[in-house]
Amino acid sequence: MKVLVIGSGAREHALCRSLSLDPDVTALYCAPGNAGIAEVAELHQVDALDGKAVAALAGELEADLVVVGPEAPLVAGVADAVRDAGIPVFGPSREAAQLEGSKAFAKDVMAAAGVPTARSYVCTTPEEVAVALDAFGAPYVVKDDGLAAGKGVVVTEDAEAATAHAAACERVVIEEFLDGPEVSLFAITDGVSVVPLQPAQDFKRALDGDEGPNTGGMGAYSPLPWADPKLVEEVLRTVLQPTVDEMRRRGTPFSGLLYAGLAITSRGVRVIEFNARFGDPETQVVLARLRTPLAGVLLAAANGTLGDLEPLRWSDDAAVTVVVASHNYPGTPRTGDPITGLDEVAEQDAPHAYVLHAGTRREGGETVSAGGRVLSVTAVGEDLAKARDRAYRALTRIGLDGSQHRTDIAARAAEA
């Protein structure tokens, strides 16, 4: 099988790493990729938002499967263009991707499907915002209706800050605050069958102790020793399958990766949001534990044959990933700084720990930073404590001037 992956982040590096280990994959391409992905896949340049260009590249490469990683190309309809060219693609249509592209659309689908979620108001005027904030009270939860690269949500006790965020967005969804820990649960679906993956937890805030601004994610771990063993089964029954069934009923079947962001509240599981693609950095730890070869699963979702597959096989090991971010992230990041120590990690920590690249590029013979989140240092071990130790030990070998990372990823869970 020849596989083309679209994207350039650590999520795509994690996908490419897993696909490169799959014996059925005879050729692996990534567009546009990054410095790390170049070690496992052949890179090609393409405008990831241009469906015709992606489909043309897939045709030139004679790809048997295209995997669209990021949300923006999905919402732009890239998967539709590839499908129209007769090439199997893992990723939802433009219409189905509105589950992530519009918070209001997702709320409407959840209401129709009977999926438990937070009560909410959709607001487009300052007057509507004021009424909604007053109705729910603090802490205020204000979400940009559209895509915002994981940073469109503000949760604050400050009414002025909530109002200011709402004013900066064309349309917002204002919700009741959901108490309890958050869980990310991915599911692969062909529009009918739904196959859940293992749950993970990520860390959105920039600083230790969940302080600082929201980011795209500073780390993650899996499994969740504190979670109910029946959590996946319950979410499949009450959230994932009803959502997929409702999307099909509407004539916009959802195939690809359905990502449910969940709150485990005192009143039960509630959906915080849906995403239409693998999440970053949770993908790094979920795929680190997956033992079933990945390509066949993704192709079955693309071809509508997911129900024919054997159950997925998982490692009993735990996985932890720690994100190394550039100076000033999540503000305007500083780029172009040399990264050192990558070879040392490969020599001294493999195979239990490895580095997945996010914002990197090759420049003058060295690897330099090229984005906000630069690297995901990922490790596995027989339990979270061991995986965590290995990840942080590998991280000490990496040099990046002005970089930052959280020191408490999976710390509490490792003690459970």
Short mmCIF file of C-alpha atoms in Angstrom, two decimals:
data_model
loop_
_atom_site.label_atom_id
_atom_site.label_comp_id
_atom_site.label_asym_id
_atom_site.label_seq_id
_atom_site.Cartn_x
_atom_site.Cartn_y
_atom_site.Cartn_z
CA MET A 1 0.00 0.00 0.00
CA LYS A 2 1.23 3.50 -0.88
CA VAL A 3 0.10 6.10 1.66
CA LEU A 4 0.14 9.90 1.46
CA VAL A 5 -0.23 11.84 4.72
CA ILE A 6 -1.22 15.53 4.57
CA GLY A 7 0.11 17.82 7.29
CA SER A 8 3.29 19.00 9.00
CA GLY A 9 2.90 18.63 12.77
CA ALA A 10 3.70 16.13 15.51
CA ARG A 11 0.34 14.45 14.92
CA GLU A 12 1.39 13.75 11.33
CA HIS A 13 4.82 12.59 12.50
CA ALA A 14 3.09 10.15 14.89
CA LEU A 15 0.88 8.91 12.04
CA CYS A 16 3.85 8.57 9.70
CA ARG A 17 5.89 6.75 12.34
CA SER A 18 3.12 4.19 12.87
CA LEU A 19 2.56 3.80 9.13
CA SER A 20 6.29 3.36 8.53
CA LEU A 21 6.26 0.40 10.94
CA ASP A 22 3.33 -1.23 9.12
CA PRO A 23 4.58 -4.10 6.91
CA ASP A 24 1.74 -3.47 4.43
CA VAL A 25 3.01 0.05 3.66
CA THR A 26 5.41 -0.15 0.71
CA ALA A 27 5.77 3.60 0.15
CA LEU A 28 5.08 6.49 2.52
CA TYR A 29 4.77 10.13 1.48
CA CYS A 30 3.97 13.27 3.46
CA ALA A 31 3.10 16.76 2.24
CA PRO A 32 4.45 19.13 3.29
CA GLY A 33 5.92 17.30 6.33
CA ASN A 34 8.76 18.53 8.55
CA ALA A 35 12.38 17.74 9.40
CA GLY A 36 11.48 14.72 11.53
CA ILE A 37 8.92 13.25 9.16
CA ALA A 38 11.59 13.36 6.43
CA GLU A 39 13.37 10.51 8.25
CA VAL A 40 10.44 8.09 7.73
CA ALA A 41 8.58 9.45 4.67
CA GLU A 42 9.35 11.07 1.32
CA LEU A 43 8.35 14.74 1.50
CA HIS A 44 6.45 16.64 -1.19
CA GLN A 45 5.36 20.25 -1.34
CA VAL A 46 1.65 20.98 -1.63
CA ASP A 47 -0.85 23.58 -0.48
CA ALA A 48 -2.68 21.47 2.10
CA LEU A 49 -5.82 23.62 1.70
CA ASP A 50 -6.01 23.10 -2.06
CA GLY A 51 -8.07 19.98 -2.66
CA LYS A 52 -7.30 19.78 -6.37
CA ALA A 53 -3.57 20.05 -5.71
CA VAL A 54 -3.70 17.34 -3.03
CA ALA A 55 -5.73 15.05 -5.30
CA ALA A 56 -3.30 15.67 -8.17
CA LEU A 57 -0.32 14.84 -5.96
CA ALA A 58 -2.02 11.65 -4.73
CA GLY A 59 -2.62 10.67 -8.36
CA GLU A 60 0.99 11.35 -9.36
CA LEU A 61 2.23 9.22 -6.46
CA GLU A 62 -0.32 6.49 -7.23
CA ALA A 63 -1.38 6.60 -3.59
CA ASP A 64 -3.71 3.84 -2.40
CA LEU A 65 -4.75 5.92 0.63
CA VAL A 66 -4.61 9.60 1.58
CA VAL A 67 -4.70 10.51 5.28
CA VAL A 68 -5.64 14.14 5.99
CA GLY A 69 -4.18 15.15 9.34
CA PRO A 70 -5.18 18.75 10.24
CA GLU A 71 -8.66 20.22 10.63
CA ALA A 72 -8.32 23.19 8.25
CA PRO A 73 -7.94 21.07 5.07
CA LEU A 74 -10.90 18.92 6.14
CA VAL A 75 -13.14 21.95 6.68
CA ALA A 76 -11.87 23.28 3.31
CA GLY A 77 -13.12 20.10 1.58
CA VAL A 78 -9.77 18.51 0.71
CA ALA A 79 -11.07 15.00 1.46
CA ASP A 80 -13.97 15.59 -0.99
CA ALA A 81 -11.56 16.46 -3.79
CA VAL A 82 -9.48 13.33 -3.19
CA ARG A 83 -12.60 11.16 -3.01
CA ASP A 84 -13.92 12.70 -6.22
CA ALA A 85 -10.66 11.66 -7.88
CA GLY A 86 -11.42 8.05 -6.98
CA ILE A 87 -8.72 7.73 -4.32
CA PRO A 88 -9.58 6.33 -0.86
CA VAL A 89 -9.20 9.03 1.80
CA PHE A 90 -9.24 8.92 5.58
CA GLY A 91 -11.05 12.07 6.66
CA PRO A 92 -14.59 13.46 6.62
CA SER A 93 -16.22 15.54 3.91
CA ARG A 94 -16.42 19.32 4.17
CA GLU A 95 -20.02 19.09 5.38
CA ALA A 96 -19.29 16.39 7.96
CA ALA A 97 -16.20 18.27 9.20
CA GLN A 98 -18.55 21.03 10.38
CA LEU A 99 -18.74 18.96 13.56
CA GLU A 100 -15.45 20.68 14.31
CA GLY A 101 -15.75 23.68 12.01
CA SER A 102 -18.81 25.05 13.81
CA LYS A 103 -19.52 24.66 17.53
CA ALA A 104 -23.13 25.67 16.88
CA PHE A 105 -23.53 22.94 14.24
CA ALA A 106 -22.09 20.36 16.64
CA LYS A 107 -24.54 21.43 19.36
CA ASP A 108 -27.42 21.01 16.91
CA VAL A 109 -26.28 17.49 16.00
CA MET A 110 -25.86 16.55 19.65
CA ALA A 111 -29.34 17.81 20.49
CA ALA A 112 -30.86 15.76 17.67
CA ALA A 113 -28.87 12.66 18.66
CA GLY A 114 -29.61 12.95 22.37
CA VAL A 115 -25.90 13.27 23.20
CA PRO A 116 -25.18 14.67 26.70
CA THR A 117 -23.42 18.03 26.54
CA ALA A 118 -23.30 21.40 28.30
CA ARG A 119 -26.28 23.74 28.03
CA SER A 120 -25.36 26.62 25.74
CA TYR A 121 -26.33 29.78 23.88
CA VAL A 122 -25.20 30.80 20.39
CA CYS A 123 -24.54 34.55 20.40
CA THR A 124 -23.85 37.07 17.64
CA THR A 125 -24.52 40.41 19.41
CA PRO A 126 -23.16 42.04 22.58
CA GLU A 127 -26.67 41.94 24.03
CA GLU A 128 -26.95 38.17 23.51
CA VAL A 129 -23.50 37.69 25.03
CA ALA A 130 -24.45 39.67 28.14
CA VAL A 131 -27.64 37.64 28.63
CA ALA A 132 -25.81 34.32 28.23
CA LEU A 133 -22.97 35.23 30.59
CA ASP A 134 -25.48 36.38 33.18
CA ALA A 135 -27.55 33.19 32.78
CA PHE A 136 -24.67 30.82 33.49
CA GLY A 137 -22.49 32.92 35.81
CA ALA A 138 -18.83 32.29 36.56
CA PRO A 139 -16.72 30.48 35.60
CA TYR A 140 -17.54 31.69 32.11
CA VAL A 141 -16.96 29.42 29.09
CA VAL A 142 -16.78 31.30 25.77
CA LYS A 143 -15.96 29.46 22.51
CA ASP A 144 -15.27 30.89 19.08
CA ASP A 145 -17.78 29.16 16.80
CA GLY A 146 -15.17 28.51 14.09
CA LEU A 147 -11.71 26.94 13.91
CA ALA A 148 -9.11 28.50 16.17
CA ALA A 149 -6.30 25.90 16.25
CA GLY A 150 -7.31 24.71 19.70
CA LYS A 151 -7.05 28.21 21.20
CA GLY A 152 -10.54 29.65 20.62
CA VAL A 153 -11.87 28.83 24.08
CA VAL A 154 -11.67 31.06 27.14
CA VAL A 155 -12.60 29.80 30.60
CA THR A 156 -12.44 32.62 33.14
CA GLU A 157 -13.91 34.02 36.36
CA ASP A 158 -13.53 37.51 34.86
CA ALA A 159 -16.71 38.76 33.15
CA GLU A 160 -14.76 41.49 31.32
CA ALA A 161 -12.31 38.96 29.87
CA ALA A 162 -15.19 36.73 28.79
CA THR A 163 -16.95 39.67 27.13
CA ALA A 164 -13.75 40.78 25.39
CA HIS A 165 -13.16 37.30 23.93
CA ALA A 166 -16.75 37.17 22.68
CA ALA A 167 -16.37 40.59 21.08
CA ALA A 168 -13.31 39.38 19.15
CA CYS A 169 -15.32 36.57 17.51
CA GLU A 170 -18.05 36.85 14.86
CA ARG A 171 -20.16 34.20 16.56
CA VAL A 172 -19.63 32.50 19.91
CA VAL A 173 -21.06 29.61 21.87
CA ILE A 174 -21.39 30.38 25.58
CA GLU A 175 -21.79 27.33 27.78
CA GLU A 176 -22.33 26.27 31.33
CA PHE A 177 -19.08 25.27 33.03
CA LEU A 178 -18.55 21.50 33.30
CA ASP A 179 -16.82 20.27 36.44
CA GLY A 180 -14.62 17.20 36.57
CA PRO A 181 -11.57 15.88 34.69
CA GLU A 182 -11.37 16.00 30.91
CA VAL A 183 -10.79 12.99 28.67
CA SER A 184 -10.04 12.70 24.96
CA LEU A 185 -11.53 9.68 23.22
CA PHE A 186 -10.88 9.07 19.52
CA ALA A 187 -12.97 6.77 17.35
CA ILE A 188 -12.36 5.56 13.81
CA THR A 189 -15.55 5.31 11.76
CA ASP A 190 -16.62 4.54 8.20
CA GLY A 191 -19.95 6.33 8.72
CA VAL A 192 -21.70 3.21 10.07
CA SER A 193 -19.34 1.18 12.28
CA VAL A 194 -17.51 2.95 15.09
CA VAL A 195 -14.25 1.63 16.58
CA PRO A 196 -13.11 3.54 19.69
CA LEU A 197 -9.41 3.89 20.48
CA GLN A 198 -7.92 4.06 23.98
CA PRO A 199 -8.67 7.22 26.01
CA ALA A 200 -6.03 9.84 26.77
CA GLN A 201 -5.78 13.06 28.74
CA ASP A 202 -4.03 16.18 27.49
CA PHE A 203 -2.84 19.35 29.20
CA LYS A 204 -4.10 22.56 27.60
CA ARG A 205 -2.62 25.22 29.86
CA ALA A 206 0.88 26.51 29.17
CA LEU A 207 2.27 26.24 32.69
CA ASP A 208 2.60 23.70 35.49
CA GLY A 209 -0.44 23.27 37.71
CA ASP A 210 -2.77 24.13 34.82
CA GLU A 211 -1.81 27.80 35.04
CA GLY A 212 -1.28 30.24 32.18
CA PRO A 213 -3.05 30.65 28.85
CA ASN A 214 -4.70 27.91 26.79
CA THR A 215 -2.50 26.27 24.18
CA GLY A 216 -2.89 23.62 21.52
CA GLY A 217 -1.69 21.10 24.13
CA MET A 218 1.50 20.76 26.19
CA GLY A 219 1.50 17.02 26.80
CA ALA A 220 -0.63 13.89 27.17
CA TYR A 221 -0.74 10.41 28.61
CA SER A 222 -2.57 7.11 28.19
CA PRO A 223 -4.08 4.96 29.72
CA LEU A 224 -6.09 6.68 32.46
CA PRO A 225 -5.72 4.60 35.64
CA TRP A 226 -8.35 6.69 37.45
CA ALA A 227 -11.08 6.31 34.81
CA ASP A 228 -14.02 3.92 35.01
CA PRO A 229 -13.12 0.70 33.11
CA LYS A 230 -16.48 0.96 31.34
CA LEU A 231 -15.89 4.55 30.16
CA VAL A 232 -15.10 3.67 26.53
CA GLU A 233 -18.13 1.38 26.28
CA GLU A 234 -20.39 4.08 27.76
CA VAL A 235 -19.09 6.83 25.45
CA LEU A 236 -19.46 4.56 22.42
CA ARG A 237 -23.10 3.91 23.37
CA THR A 238 -24.16 7.41 24.44
CA VAL A 239 -21.95 9.72 22.33
CA LEU A 240 -20.02 8.25 19.42
CA GLN A 241 -22.49 5.85 17.81
CA PRO A 242 -25.50 8.22 18.18
CA THR A 243 -23.50 11.07 16.59
CA VAL A 244 -22.37 8.94 13.64
CA ASP A 245 -25.94 7.66 13.19
CA GLU A 246 -27.34 11.22 13.25
CA MET A 247 -24.79 12.44 10.70
CA ARG A 248 -25.75 9.58 8.38
CA ARG A 249 -29.46 10.31 8.91
CA ARG A 250 -28.84 13.92 7.78
CA GLY A 251 -27.28 12.72 4.54
CA THR A 252 -23.78 13.84 5.57
CA PRO A 253 -22.15 10.62 6.78
CA PHE A 254 -19.02 11.11 8.86
CA SER A 255 -16.07 8.86 8.03
CA GLY A 256 -12.61 9.31 9.43
CA LEU A 257 -11.61 10.18 12.97
CA LEU A 258 -14.28 11.45 15.36
CA TYR A 259 -12.66 12.95 18.45
CA ALA A 260 -14.84 13.48 21.51
CA GLY A 261 -13.54 15.90 24.12
CA LEU A 262 -15.32 14.85 27.31
CA ALA A 263 -15.83 16.08 30.86
CA ILE A 264 -16.41 13.42 33.51
CA THR A 265 -18.80 15.50 35.62
CA SER A 266 -20.63 14.82 38.86
CA ARG A 267 -23.72 14.27 36.68
CA GLY A 268 -22.03 11.88 34.25
CA VAL A 269 -20.13 12.14 30.97
CA ARG A 270 -20.69 15.33 28.96
CA VAL A 271 -19.27 16.28 25.55
CA ILE A 272 -17.21 19.48 25.60
CA GLU A 273 -16.51 19.47 21.87
CA PHE A 274 -16.05 17.32 18.80
CA ASN A 275 -13.05 17.38 16.50
CA ALA A 276 -12.95 15.84 13.04
CA ARG A 277 -9.36 14.55 13.14
CA PHE A 278 -6.72 13.04 15.38
CA GLY A 279 -5.91 15.35 18.30
CA ASP A 280 -2.44 16.66 19.04
CA PRO A 281 -0.73 15.71 21.42
CA GLU A 282 -3.05 12.79 22.32
CA THR A 283 -2.33 11.00 19.03
CA GLN A 284 1.30 10.66 20.08
CA VAL A 285 0.43 8.54 23.14
CA VAL A 286 -2.55 6.65 21.68
CA LEU A 287 -0.61 5.44 18.63
CA ALA A 288 2.38 4.58 20.82
CA ARG A 289 0.14 1.93 22.44
CA LEU A 290 -1.63 0.63 19.31
CA ARG A 291 -0.38 -2.82 18.23
CA THR A 292 -2.72 -3.40 15.27
CA PRO A 293 -1.02 -2.17 12.04
CA LEU A 294 -2.50 1.25 11.30
CA ALA A 295 -2.80 1.40 7.50
CA GLY A 296 -5.40 -1.37 7.17
CA VAL A 297 -7.62 0.22 9.81
CA LEU A 298 -7.55 3.63 8.12
CA LEU A 299 -8.17 2.07 4.69
CA ALA A 300 -11.15 0.10 6.05
CA ALA A 301 -12.65 3.36 7.34
CA ALA A 302 -12.09 4.96 3.93
CA ASN A 303 -13.62 2.00 2.07
CA GLY A 304 -16.60 1.38 4.35
CA THR A 305 -15.41 -2.03 5.56
CA LEU A 306 -14.55 -1.21 9.17
CA GLY A 307 -17.11 -3.69 10.49
CA ASP A 308 -15.13 -6.56 8.93
CA LEU A 309 -11.97 -5.90 10.98
CA GLU A 310 -10.76 -7.90 13.96
CA PRO A 311 -10.82 -6.01 17.30
CA LEU A 312 -7.88 -3.65 17.74
CA ARG A 313 -4.92 -4.92 19.75
CA TRP A 314 -3.30 -2.69 22.39
CA SER A 315 -0.12 -2.75 24.42
CA ASP A 316 -0.49 -2.88 28.20
CA ASP A 317 2.28 -0.28 28.40
CA ALA A 318 1.64 3.34 29.30
CA ALA A 319 2.72 6.27 27.14
CA VAL A 320 3.58 9.88 27.99
CA THR A 321 4.40 12.77 25.66
CA VAL A 322 5.85 16.13 26.72
CA VAL A 323 5.71 19.08 24.32
CA VAL A 324 8.73 21.34 23.91
CA ALA A 325 7.49 24.77 22.86
CA SER A 326 9.36 27.77 21.56
CA HIS A 327 10.00 31.03 23.36
CA ASN A 328 6.81 33.09 23.91
CA TYR A 329 4.38 30.29 22.93
CA PRO A 330 1.33 30.52 22.78
CA GLY A 331 2.00 34.11 21.78
CA THR A 332 3.97 34.87 18.63
CA PRO A 333 6.72 32.24 18.81
CA ARG A 334 10.37 32.82 18.11
CA THR A 335 11.59 30.57 15.29
CA GLY A 336 14.89 29.70 13.63
CA ASP A 337 16.66 28.54 16.81
CA PRO A 338 18.91 25.47 16.39
CA ILE A 339 17.78 22.24 18.07
CA THR A 340 20.47 20.00 19.57
CA GLY A 341 20.47 16.58 21.20
CA LEU A 342 18.14 14.76 18.79
CA ASP A 343 20.84 12.25 17.81
CA GLU A 344 21.64 11.61 21.48
CA VAL A 345 17.99 10.72 22.19
CA ALA A 346 17.98 8.32 19.22
CA GLU A 347 21.23 6.72 20.41
CA GLN A 348 20.58 6.53 24.15
CA ASP A 349 16.80 6.39 24.69
CA ALA A 350 15.39 4.42 21.75
CA PRO A 351 13.26 2.39 21.40
CA HIS A 352 11.46 3.32 24.64
CA ALA A 353 11.65 7.08 24.03
CA TYR A 354 11.71 9.06 20.81
CA VAL A 355 11.11 12.56 19.48
CA LEU A 356 8.22 13.51 17.19
CA HIS A 357 8.70 16.79 15.33
CA ALA A 358 6.01 19.49 15.20
CA GLY A 359 7.41 22.88 14.18
CA THR A 360 10.83 22.10 12.68
CA ARG A 361 12.69 22.53 9.42
CA ARG A 362 16.17 21.85 8.04
CA GLU A 363 18.34 24.92 7.53
CA GLY A 364 22.01 24.94 6.65
CA GLY A 365 22.48 21.32 7.65
CA GLU A 366 20.85 21.63 11.06
CA THR A 367 17.34 21.27 12.46
CA VAL A 368 15.80 24.54 13.65
CA SER A 369 12.53 25.57 15.26
CA ALA A 370 9.74 26.61 12.89
CA GLY A 371 6.63 27.00 15.02
CA GLY A 372 5.09 27.34 18.47
CA ARG A 373 5.07 23.71 19.48
CA VAL A 374 8.40 22.34 18.29
CA LEU A 375 8.79 18.76 19.53
CA SER A 376 6.82 16.02 21.29
CA VAL A 377 9.11 13.86 23.42
CA THR A 378 7.28 10.54 23.71
CA ALA A 379 8.05 7.48 25.82
CA VAL A 380 6.49 4.15 26.79
CA GLY A 381 6.92 2.05 29.93
CA GLU A 382 5.20 -0.64 31.96
CA ASP A 383 3.39 2.07 33.90
CA LEU A 384 2.94 5.84 33.75
CA ALA A 385 5.73 6.49 36.23
CA LYS A 386 8.25 4.62 34.08
CA ALA A 387 7.02 6.19 30.84
CA ARG A 388 7.15 9.62 32.46
CA ASP A 389 10.71 9.10 33.71
CA ARG A 390 11.85 8.03 30.25
CA ALA A 391 10.20 10.99 28.53
CA TYR A 392 11.71 13.56 30.88
CA ARG A 393 15.15 11.87 30.78
CA ALA A 394 15.13 12.08 26.99
CA LEU A 395 13.99 15.69 27.16
CA THR A 396 17.06 16.67 29.21
CA ARG A 397 19.25 15.84 26.20
CA ILE A 398 17.48 18.35 23.93
CA GLY A 399 18.71 21.92 23.61
CA LEU A 400 16.55 24.75 22.23
CA ASP A 401 17.28 28.29 23.33
CA GLY A 402 14.37 29.91 25.19
CA SER A 403 12.22 26.78 25.00
CA GLN A 404 9.60 25.85 27.56
CA HIS A 405 7.83 22.70 28.70
CA ARG A 406 5.63 21.58 31.54
CA THR A 407 7.27 19.45 34.25
CA ASP A 408 4.03 17.93 35.59
CA ILE A 409 2.66 15.95 32.62
CA ALA A 410 1.01 12.76 34.00
CA ALA A 411 2.48 13.42 37.45
CA ARG A 412 -0.74 13.02 39.43
CA ALA A 413 -1.93 10.06 37.35
CA ALA A 414 1.43 8.31 37.81
CA GLU A 415 0.90 8.46 41.59
CA ALA A 416 -2.62 7.01 41.38
#
